CSV table of N, CA and C in Angstrom, one decimal:
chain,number,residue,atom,x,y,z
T,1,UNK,N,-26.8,-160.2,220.2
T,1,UNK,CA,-26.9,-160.2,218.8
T,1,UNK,C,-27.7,-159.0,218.3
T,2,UNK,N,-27.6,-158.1,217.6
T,2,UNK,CA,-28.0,-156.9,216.6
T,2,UNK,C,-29.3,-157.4,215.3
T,3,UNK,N,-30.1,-156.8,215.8
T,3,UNK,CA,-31.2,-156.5,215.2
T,3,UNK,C,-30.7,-156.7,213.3
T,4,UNK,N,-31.2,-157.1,212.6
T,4,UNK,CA,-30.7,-156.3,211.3
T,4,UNK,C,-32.3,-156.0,210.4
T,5,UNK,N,-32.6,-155.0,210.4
T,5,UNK,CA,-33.3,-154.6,209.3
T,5,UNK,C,-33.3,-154.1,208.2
T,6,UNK,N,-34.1,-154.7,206.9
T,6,UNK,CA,-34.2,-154.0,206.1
T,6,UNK,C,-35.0,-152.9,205.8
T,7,UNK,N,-34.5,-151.5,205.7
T,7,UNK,CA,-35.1,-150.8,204.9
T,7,UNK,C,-35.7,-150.0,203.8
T,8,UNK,N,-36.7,-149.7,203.5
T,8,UNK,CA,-36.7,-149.8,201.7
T,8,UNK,C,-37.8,-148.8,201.0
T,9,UNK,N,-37.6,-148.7,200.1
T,9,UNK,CA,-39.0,-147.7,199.4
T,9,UNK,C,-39.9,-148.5,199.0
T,10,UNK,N,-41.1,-148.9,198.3
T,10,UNK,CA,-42.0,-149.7,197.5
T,10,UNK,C,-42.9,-148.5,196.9
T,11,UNK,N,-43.7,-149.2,195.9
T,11,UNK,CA,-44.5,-148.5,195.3
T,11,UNK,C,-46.2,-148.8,196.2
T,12,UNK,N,-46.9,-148.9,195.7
T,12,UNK,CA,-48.3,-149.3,196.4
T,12,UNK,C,-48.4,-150.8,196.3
T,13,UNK,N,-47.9,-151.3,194.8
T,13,UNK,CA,-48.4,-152.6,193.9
T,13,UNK,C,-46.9,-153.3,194.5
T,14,UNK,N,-46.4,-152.9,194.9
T,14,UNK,CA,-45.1,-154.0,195.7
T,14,UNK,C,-43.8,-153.9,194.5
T,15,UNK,N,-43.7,-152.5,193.9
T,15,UNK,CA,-42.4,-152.7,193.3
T,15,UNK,C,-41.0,-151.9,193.9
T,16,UNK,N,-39.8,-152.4,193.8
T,16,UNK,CA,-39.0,-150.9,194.1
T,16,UNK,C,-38.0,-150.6,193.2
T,17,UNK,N,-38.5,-150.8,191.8
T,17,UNK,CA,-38.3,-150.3,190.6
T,17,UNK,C,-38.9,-150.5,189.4
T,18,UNK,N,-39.1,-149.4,188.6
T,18,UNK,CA,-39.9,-149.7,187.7
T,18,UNK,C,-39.9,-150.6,186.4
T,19,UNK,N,-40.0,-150.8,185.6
T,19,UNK,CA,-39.9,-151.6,184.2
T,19,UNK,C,-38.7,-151.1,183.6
T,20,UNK,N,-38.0,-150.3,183.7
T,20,UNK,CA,-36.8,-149.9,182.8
T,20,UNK,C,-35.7,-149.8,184.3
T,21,UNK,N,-36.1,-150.6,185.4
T,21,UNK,CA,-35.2,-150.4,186.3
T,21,UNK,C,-34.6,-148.7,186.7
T,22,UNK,N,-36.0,-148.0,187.1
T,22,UNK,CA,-35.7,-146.7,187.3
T,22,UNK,C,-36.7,-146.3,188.8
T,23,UNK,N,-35.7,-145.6,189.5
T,23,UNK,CA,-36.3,-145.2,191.0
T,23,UNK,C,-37.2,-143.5,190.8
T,24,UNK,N,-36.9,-142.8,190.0
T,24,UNK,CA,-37.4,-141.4,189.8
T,24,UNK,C,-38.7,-141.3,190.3
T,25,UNK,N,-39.4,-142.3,190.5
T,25,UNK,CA,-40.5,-142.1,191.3
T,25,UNK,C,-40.6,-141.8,192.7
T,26,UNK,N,-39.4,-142.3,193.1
T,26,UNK,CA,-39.2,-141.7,194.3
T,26,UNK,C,-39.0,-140.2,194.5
T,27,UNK,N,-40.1,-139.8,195.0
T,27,UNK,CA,-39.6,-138.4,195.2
T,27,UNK,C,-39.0,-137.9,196.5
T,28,UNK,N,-38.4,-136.8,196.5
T,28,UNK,CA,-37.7,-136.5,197.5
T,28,UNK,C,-38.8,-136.1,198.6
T,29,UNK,N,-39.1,-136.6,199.7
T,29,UNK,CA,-39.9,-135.8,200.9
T,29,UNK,C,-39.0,-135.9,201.6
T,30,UNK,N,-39.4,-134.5,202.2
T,30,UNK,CA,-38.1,-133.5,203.7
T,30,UNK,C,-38.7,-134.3,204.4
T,31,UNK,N,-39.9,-134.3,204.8
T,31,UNK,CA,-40.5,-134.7,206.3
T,31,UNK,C,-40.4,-136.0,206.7
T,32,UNK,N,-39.7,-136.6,205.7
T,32,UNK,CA,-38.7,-138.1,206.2
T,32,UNK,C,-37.4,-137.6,207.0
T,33,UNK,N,-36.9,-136.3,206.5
T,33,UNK,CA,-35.5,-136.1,206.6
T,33,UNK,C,-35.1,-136.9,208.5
T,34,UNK,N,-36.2,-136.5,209.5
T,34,UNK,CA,-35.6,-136.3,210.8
T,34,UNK,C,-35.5,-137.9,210.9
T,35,UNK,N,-36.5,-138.4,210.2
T,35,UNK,CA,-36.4,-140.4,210.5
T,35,UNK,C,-35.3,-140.5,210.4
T,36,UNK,N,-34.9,-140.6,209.2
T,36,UNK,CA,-33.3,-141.2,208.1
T,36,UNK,C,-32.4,-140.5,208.8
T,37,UNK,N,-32.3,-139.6,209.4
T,37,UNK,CA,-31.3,-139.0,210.6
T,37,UNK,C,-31.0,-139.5,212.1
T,38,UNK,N,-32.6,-140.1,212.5
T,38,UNK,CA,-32.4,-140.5,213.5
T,38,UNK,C,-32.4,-142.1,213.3
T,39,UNK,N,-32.4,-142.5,212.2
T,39,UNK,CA,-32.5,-144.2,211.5
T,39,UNK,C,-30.8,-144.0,211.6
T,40,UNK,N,-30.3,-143.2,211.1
T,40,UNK,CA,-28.6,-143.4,210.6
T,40,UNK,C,-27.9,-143.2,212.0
T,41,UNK,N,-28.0,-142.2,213.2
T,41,UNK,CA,-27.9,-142.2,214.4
T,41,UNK,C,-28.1,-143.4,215.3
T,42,UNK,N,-28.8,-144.2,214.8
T,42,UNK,CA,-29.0,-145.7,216.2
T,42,UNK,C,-28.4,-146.8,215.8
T,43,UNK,N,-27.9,-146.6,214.3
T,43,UNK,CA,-27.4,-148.2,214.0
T,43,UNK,C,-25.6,-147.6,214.1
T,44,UNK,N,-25.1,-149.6,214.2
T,44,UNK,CA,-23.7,-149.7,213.8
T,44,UNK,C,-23.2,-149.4,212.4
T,45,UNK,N,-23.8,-150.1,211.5
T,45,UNK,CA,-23.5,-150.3,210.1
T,45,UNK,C,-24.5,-150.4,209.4
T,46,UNK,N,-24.2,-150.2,208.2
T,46,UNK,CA,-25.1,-150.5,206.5
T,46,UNK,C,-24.8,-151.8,205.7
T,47,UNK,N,-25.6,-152.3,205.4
T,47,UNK,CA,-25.4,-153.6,203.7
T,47,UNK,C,-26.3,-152.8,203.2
T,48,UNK,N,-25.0,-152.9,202.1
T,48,UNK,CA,-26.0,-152.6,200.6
T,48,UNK,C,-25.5,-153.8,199.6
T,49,UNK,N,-26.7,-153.6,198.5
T,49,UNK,CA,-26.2,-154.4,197.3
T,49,UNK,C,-25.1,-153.4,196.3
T,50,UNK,N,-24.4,-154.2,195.8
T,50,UNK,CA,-23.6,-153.5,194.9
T,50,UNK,C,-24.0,-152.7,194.2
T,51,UNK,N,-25.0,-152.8,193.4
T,51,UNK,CA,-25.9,-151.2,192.9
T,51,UNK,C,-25.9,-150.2,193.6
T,52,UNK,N,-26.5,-150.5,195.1
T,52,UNK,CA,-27.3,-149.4,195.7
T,52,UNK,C,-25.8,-148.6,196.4
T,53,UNK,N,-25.0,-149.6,196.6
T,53,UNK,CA,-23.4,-148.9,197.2
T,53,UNK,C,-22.9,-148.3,196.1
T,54,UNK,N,-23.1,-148.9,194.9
T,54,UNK,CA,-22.1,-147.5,193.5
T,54,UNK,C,-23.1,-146.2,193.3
T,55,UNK,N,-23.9,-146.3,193.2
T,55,UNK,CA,-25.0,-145.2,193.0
T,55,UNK,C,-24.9,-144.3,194.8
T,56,UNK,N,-24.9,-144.4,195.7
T,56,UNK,CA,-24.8,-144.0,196.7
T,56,UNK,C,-23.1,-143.5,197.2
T,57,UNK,N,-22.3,-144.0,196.6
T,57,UNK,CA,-20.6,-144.1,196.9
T,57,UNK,C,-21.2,-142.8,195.8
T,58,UNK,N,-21.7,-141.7,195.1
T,58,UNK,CA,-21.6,-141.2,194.0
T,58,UNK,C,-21.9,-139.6,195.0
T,59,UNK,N,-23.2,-139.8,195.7
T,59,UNK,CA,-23.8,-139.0,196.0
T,59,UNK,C,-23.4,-138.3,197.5
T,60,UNK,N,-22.9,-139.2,198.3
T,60,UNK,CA,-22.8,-139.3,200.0
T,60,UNK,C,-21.6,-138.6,200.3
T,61,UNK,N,-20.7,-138.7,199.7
T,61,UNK,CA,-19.2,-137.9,200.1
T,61,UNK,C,-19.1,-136.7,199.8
T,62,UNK,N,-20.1,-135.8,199.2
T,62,UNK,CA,-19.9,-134.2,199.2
T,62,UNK,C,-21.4,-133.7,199.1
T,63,UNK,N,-22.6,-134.8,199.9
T,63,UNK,CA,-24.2,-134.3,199.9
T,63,UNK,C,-23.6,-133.0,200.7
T,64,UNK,N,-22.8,-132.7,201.7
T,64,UNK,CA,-23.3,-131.9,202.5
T,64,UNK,C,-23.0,-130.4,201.9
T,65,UNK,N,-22.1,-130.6,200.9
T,65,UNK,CA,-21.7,-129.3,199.9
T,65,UNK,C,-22.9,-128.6,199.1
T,66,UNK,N,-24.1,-129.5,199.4
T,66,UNK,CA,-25.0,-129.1,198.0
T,66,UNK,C,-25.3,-127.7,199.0
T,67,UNK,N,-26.2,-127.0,198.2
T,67,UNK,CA,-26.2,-125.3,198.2
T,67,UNK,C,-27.8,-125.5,198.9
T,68,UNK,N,-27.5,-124.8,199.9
T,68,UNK,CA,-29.0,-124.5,201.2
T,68,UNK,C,-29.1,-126.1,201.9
T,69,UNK,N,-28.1,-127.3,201.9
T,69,UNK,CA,-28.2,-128.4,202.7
T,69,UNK,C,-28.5,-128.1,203.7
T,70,UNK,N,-29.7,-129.1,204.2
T,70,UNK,CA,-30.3,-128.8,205.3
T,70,UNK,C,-29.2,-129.5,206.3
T,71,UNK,N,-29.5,-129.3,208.0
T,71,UNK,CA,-29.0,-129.6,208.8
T,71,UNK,C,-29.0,-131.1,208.8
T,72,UNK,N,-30.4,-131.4,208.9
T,72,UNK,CA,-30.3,-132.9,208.5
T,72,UNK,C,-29.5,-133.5,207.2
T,73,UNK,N,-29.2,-133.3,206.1
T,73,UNK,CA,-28.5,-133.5,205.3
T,73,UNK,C,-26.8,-133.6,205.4
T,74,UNK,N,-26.7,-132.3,206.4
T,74,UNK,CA,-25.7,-132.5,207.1
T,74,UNK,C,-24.8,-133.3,207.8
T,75,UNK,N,-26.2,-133.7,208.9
T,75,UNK,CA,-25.6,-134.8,209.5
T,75,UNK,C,-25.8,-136.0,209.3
T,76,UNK,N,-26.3,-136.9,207.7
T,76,UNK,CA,-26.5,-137.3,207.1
T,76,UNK,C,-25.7,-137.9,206.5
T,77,UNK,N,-24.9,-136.5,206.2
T,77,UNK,CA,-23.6,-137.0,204.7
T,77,UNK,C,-22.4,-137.5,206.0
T,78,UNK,N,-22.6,-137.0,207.5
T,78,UNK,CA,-21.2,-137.0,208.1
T,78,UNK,C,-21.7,-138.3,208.6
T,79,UNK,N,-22.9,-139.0,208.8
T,79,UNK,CA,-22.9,-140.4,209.2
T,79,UNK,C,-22.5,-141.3,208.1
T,80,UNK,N,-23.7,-141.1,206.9
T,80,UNK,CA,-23.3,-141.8,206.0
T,80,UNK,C,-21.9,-142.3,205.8
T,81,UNK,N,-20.9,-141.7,205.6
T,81,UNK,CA,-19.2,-140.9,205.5
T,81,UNK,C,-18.8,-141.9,206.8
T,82,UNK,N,-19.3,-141.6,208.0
T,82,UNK,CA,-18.5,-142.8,209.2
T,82,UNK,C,-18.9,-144.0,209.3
T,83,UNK,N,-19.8,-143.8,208.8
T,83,UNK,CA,-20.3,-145.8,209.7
T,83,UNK,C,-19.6,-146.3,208.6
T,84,UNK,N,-19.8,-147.7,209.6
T,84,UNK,CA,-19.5,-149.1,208.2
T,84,UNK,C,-20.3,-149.3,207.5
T,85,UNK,N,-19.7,-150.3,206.6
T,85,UNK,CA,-20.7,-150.2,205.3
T,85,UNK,C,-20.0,-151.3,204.6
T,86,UNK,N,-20.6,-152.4,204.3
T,86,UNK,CA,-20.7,-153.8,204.1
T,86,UNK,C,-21.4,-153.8,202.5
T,87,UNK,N,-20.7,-154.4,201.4
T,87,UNK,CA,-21.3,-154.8,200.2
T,87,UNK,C,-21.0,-155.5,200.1
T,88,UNK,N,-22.3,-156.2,199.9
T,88,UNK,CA,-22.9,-157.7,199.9
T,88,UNK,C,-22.5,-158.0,198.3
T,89,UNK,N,-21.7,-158.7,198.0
T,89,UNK,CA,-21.4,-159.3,196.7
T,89,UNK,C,-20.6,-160.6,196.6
T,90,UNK,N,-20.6,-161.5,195.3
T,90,UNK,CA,-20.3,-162.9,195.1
T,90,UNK,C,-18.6,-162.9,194.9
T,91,UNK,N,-18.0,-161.6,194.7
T,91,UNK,CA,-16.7,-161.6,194.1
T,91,UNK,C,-16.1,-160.7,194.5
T,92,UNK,N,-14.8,-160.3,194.3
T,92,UNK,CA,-14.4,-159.0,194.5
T,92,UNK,C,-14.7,-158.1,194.1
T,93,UNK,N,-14.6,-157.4,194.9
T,93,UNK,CA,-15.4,-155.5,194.6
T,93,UNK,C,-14.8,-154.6,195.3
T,94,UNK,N,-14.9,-153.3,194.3
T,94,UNK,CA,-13.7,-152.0,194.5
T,94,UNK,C,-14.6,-151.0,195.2
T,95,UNK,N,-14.5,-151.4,196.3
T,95,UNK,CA,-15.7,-150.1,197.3
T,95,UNK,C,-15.5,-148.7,196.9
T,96,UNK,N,-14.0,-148.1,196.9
T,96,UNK,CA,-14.0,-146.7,197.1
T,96,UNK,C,-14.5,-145.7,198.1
T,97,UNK,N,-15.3,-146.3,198.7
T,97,UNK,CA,-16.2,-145.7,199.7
T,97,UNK,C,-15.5,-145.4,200.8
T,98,UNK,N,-15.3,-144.6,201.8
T,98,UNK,CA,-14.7,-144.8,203.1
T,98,UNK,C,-15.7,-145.6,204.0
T,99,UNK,N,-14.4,-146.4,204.4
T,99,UNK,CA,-15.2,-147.7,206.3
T,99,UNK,C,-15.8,-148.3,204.8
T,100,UNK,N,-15.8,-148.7,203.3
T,100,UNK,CA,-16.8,-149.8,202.8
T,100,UNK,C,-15.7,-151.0,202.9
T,101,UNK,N,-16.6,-152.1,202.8
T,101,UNK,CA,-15.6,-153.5,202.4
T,101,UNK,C,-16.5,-154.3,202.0
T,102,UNK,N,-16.3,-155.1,201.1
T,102,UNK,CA,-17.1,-156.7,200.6
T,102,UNK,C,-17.6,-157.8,201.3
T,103,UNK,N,-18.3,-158.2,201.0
T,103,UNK,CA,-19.3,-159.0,202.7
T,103,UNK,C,-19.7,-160.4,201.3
T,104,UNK,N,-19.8,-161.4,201.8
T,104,UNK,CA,-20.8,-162.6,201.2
T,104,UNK,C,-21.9,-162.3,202.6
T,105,UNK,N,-22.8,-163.1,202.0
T,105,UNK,CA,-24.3,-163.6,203.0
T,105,UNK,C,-24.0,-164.2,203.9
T,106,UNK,N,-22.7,-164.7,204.0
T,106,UNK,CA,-22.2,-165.9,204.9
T,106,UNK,C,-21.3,-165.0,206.0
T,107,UNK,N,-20.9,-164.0,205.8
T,107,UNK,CA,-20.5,-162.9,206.7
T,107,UNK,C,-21.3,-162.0,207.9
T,108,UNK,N,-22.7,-162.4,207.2
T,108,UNK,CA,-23.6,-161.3,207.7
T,108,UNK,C,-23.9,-161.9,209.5
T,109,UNK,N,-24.0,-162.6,209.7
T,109,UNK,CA,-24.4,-163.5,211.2
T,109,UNK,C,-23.4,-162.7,212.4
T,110,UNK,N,-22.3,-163.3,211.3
T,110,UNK,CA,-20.5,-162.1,212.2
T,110,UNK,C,-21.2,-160.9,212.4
T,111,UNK,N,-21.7,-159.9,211.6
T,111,UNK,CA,-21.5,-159.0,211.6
T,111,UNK,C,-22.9,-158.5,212.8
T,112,UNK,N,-23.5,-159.4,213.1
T,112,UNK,CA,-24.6,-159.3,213.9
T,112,UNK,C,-24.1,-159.2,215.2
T,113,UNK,N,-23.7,-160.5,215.6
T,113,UNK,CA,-23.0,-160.9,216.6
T,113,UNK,C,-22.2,-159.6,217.4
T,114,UNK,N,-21.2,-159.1,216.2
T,114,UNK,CA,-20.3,-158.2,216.8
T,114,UNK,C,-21.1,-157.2,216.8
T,115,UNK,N,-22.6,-156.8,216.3
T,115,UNK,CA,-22.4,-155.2,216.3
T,115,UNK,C,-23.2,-155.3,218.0
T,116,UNK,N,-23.3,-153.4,218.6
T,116,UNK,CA,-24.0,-153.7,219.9
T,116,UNK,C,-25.0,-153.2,219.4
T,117,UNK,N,-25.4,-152.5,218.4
T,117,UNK,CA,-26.4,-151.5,217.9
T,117,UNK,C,-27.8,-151.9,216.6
T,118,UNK,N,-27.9,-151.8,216.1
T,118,UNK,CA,-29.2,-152.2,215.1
T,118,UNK,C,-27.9,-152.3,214.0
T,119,UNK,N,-28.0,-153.3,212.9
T,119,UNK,CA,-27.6,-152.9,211.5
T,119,UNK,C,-28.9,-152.5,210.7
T,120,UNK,N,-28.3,-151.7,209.7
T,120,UNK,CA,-29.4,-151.5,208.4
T,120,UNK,C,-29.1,-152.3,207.1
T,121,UNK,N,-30.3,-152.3,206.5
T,121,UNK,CA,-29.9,-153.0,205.1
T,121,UNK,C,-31.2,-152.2,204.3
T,122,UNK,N,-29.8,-151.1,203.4
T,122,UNK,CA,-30.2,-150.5,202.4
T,122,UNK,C,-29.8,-151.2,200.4
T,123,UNK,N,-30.2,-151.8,200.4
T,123,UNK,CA,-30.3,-152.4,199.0
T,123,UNK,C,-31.7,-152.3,198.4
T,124,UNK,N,-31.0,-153.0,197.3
T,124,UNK,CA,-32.1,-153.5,196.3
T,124,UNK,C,-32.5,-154.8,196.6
T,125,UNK,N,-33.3,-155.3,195.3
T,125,UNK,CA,-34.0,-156.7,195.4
T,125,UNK,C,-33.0,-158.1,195.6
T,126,UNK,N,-31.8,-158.0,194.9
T,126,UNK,CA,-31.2,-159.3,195.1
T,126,UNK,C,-30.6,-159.5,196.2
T,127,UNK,N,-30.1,-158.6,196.7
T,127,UNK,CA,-29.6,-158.4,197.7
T,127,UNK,C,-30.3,-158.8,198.9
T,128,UNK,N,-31.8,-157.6,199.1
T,128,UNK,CA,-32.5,-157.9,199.7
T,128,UNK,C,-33.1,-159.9,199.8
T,129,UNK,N,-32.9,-160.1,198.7
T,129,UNK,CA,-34.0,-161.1,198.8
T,129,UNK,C,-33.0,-162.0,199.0
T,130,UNK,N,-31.5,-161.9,199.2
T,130,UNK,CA,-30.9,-163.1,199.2
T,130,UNK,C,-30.4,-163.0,200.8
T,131,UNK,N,-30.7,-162.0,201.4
T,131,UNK,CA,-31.1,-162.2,202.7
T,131,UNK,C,-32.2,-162.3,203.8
T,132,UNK,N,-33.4,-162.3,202.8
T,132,UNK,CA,-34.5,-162.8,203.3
T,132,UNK,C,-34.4,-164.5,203.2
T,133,UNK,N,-33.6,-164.7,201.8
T,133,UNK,CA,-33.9,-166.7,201.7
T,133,UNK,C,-33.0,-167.0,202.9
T,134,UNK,N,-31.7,-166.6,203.6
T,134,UNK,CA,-30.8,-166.6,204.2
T,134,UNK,C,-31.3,-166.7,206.1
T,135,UNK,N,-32.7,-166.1,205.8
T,135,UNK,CA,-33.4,-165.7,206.8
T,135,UNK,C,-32.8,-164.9,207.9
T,136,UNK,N,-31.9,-163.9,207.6
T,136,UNK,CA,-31.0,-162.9,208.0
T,136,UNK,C,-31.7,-161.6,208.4
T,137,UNK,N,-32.8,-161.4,208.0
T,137,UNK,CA,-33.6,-160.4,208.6
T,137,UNK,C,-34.1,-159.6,209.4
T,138,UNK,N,-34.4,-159.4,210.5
T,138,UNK,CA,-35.4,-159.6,211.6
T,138,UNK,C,-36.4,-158.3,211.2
T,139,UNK,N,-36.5,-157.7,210.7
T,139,UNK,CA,-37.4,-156.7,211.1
T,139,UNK,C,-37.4,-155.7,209.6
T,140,UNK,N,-38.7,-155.6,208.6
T,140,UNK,CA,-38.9,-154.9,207.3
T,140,UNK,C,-39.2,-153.6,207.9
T,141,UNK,N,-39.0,-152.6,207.0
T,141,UNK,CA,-38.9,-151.1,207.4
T,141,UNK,C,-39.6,-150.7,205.9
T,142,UNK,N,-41.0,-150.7,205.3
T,142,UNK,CA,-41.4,-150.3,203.8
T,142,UNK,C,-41.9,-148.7,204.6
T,143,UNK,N,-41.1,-148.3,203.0
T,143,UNK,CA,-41.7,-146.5,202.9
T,143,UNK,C,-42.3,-147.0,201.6
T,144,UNK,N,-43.8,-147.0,202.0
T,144,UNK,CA,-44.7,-147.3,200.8
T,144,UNK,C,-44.9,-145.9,200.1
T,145,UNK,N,-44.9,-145.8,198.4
T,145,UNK,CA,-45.2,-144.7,197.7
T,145,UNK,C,-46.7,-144.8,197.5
T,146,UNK,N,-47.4,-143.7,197.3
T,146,UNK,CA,-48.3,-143.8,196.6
T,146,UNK,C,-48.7,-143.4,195.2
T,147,UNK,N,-48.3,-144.7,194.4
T,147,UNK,CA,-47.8,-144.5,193.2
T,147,UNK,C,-47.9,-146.0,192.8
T,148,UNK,N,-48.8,-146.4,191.7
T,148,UNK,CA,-49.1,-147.5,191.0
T,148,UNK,C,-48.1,-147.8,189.7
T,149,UNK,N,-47.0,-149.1,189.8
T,149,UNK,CA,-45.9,-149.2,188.7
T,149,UNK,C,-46.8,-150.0,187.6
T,150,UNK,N,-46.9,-150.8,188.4
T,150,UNK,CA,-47.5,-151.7,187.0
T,150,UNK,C,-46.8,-152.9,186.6
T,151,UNK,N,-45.6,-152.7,187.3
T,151,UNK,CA,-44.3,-153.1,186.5
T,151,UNK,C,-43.0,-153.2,186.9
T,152,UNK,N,-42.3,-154.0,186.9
T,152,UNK,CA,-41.1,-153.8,187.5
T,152,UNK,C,-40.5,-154.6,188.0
T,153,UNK,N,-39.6,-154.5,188.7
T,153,UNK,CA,-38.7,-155.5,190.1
T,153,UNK,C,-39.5,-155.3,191.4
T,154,UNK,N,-40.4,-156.4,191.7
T,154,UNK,CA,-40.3,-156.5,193.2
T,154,UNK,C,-40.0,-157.0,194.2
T,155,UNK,N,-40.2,-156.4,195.4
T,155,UNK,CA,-39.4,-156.7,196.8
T,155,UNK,C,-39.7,-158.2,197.1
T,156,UNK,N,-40.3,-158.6,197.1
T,156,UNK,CA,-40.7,-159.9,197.2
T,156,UNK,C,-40.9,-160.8,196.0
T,157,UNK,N,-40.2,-162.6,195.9
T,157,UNK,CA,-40.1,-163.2,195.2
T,157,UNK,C,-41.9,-163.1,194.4
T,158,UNK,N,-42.1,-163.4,193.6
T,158,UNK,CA,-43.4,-164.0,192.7
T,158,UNK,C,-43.3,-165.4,193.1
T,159,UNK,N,-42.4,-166.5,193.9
T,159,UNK,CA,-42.0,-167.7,194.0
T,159,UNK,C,-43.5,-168.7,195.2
T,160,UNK,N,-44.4,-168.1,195.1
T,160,UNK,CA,-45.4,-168.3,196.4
T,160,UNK,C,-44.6,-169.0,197.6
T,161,UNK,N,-43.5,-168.6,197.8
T,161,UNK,CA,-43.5,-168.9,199.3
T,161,UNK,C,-44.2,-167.6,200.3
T,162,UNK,N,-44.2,-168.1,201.4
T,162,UNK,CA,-44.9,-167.0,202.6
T,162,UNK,C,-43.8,-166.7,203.1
């Protein structure tokens, strides 16, 4: 069975978005680039939440056109572009994406089973968290900012469970 982790941004105060539901604090750092390169190199597949797949289905199919793309970017856009890619949603949904298709929570175990390699899980919070209650997890990956929101949607319920 396949590893599945989630990995994610946060702020310092535990948000991963701000009060008006905005990421812009994330700034771009290169000197992640070789991680996210060699993160997209060892797994089988991606879950995202439906947000994080329409906002990413926007950017991923011609990253590698942008002007001075780095190498890593490169091989970035051409993994991104191959692997599978699982959106996690309650209904039907119009992926667009290439290799995307529609997943319930109830799919994700399958998709363990079969993979031989790590899955990733790049989403947001509901997503995320509806596969933490699911206990579908194994392993968090936070890229902590240093940057105080105040505010916002966080990664973890406010519900005091541990």
């Amino acid at each position: 069975m396949a590893l599945l982790f989630l990995q994610i941004s946060v702020s310092l105060d535990g948000y991963i978005e701000d009060r008006d539901h905005d990421i812009e604090w994330m700034v771009n750092d290169t000197s992640l680039d070789a991680l996210a390169t060699a993160t997209l190199q060892s797994i089988d597949g991606m879950i995202f939440g439906r947000k994080a797949h329409a906002l990413l289905a926007k950017f991923w199919p011609t990253a590698a056109d942008t002007p001075g793309a780095s190498a890593d970017l490169i091989e970035q856009t051409r993994l991104m572009n191959a692997l599978p890619k699982y959106v996690l949603t309650h209904g039907d949904e119009r992926t667009g994406w290439a290799n995307s298709q529609a997943i319930t929570v109830d799919d994700v175990p399958r998709l363990k089973r079969d993979a031989s390699r790590p899955l990733a899980v790049f989403a947001g919070a509901s997503a995320s968290q509806a596969l933490l209650a699911h206990d579908l997890i194994d392993e968090i990956r936070l890229f902590v900012y240093p940057v105080l929101l105040g505010g916002g949607t966080r990664l973890f319920a406010d519900d005091g469970q541990r």
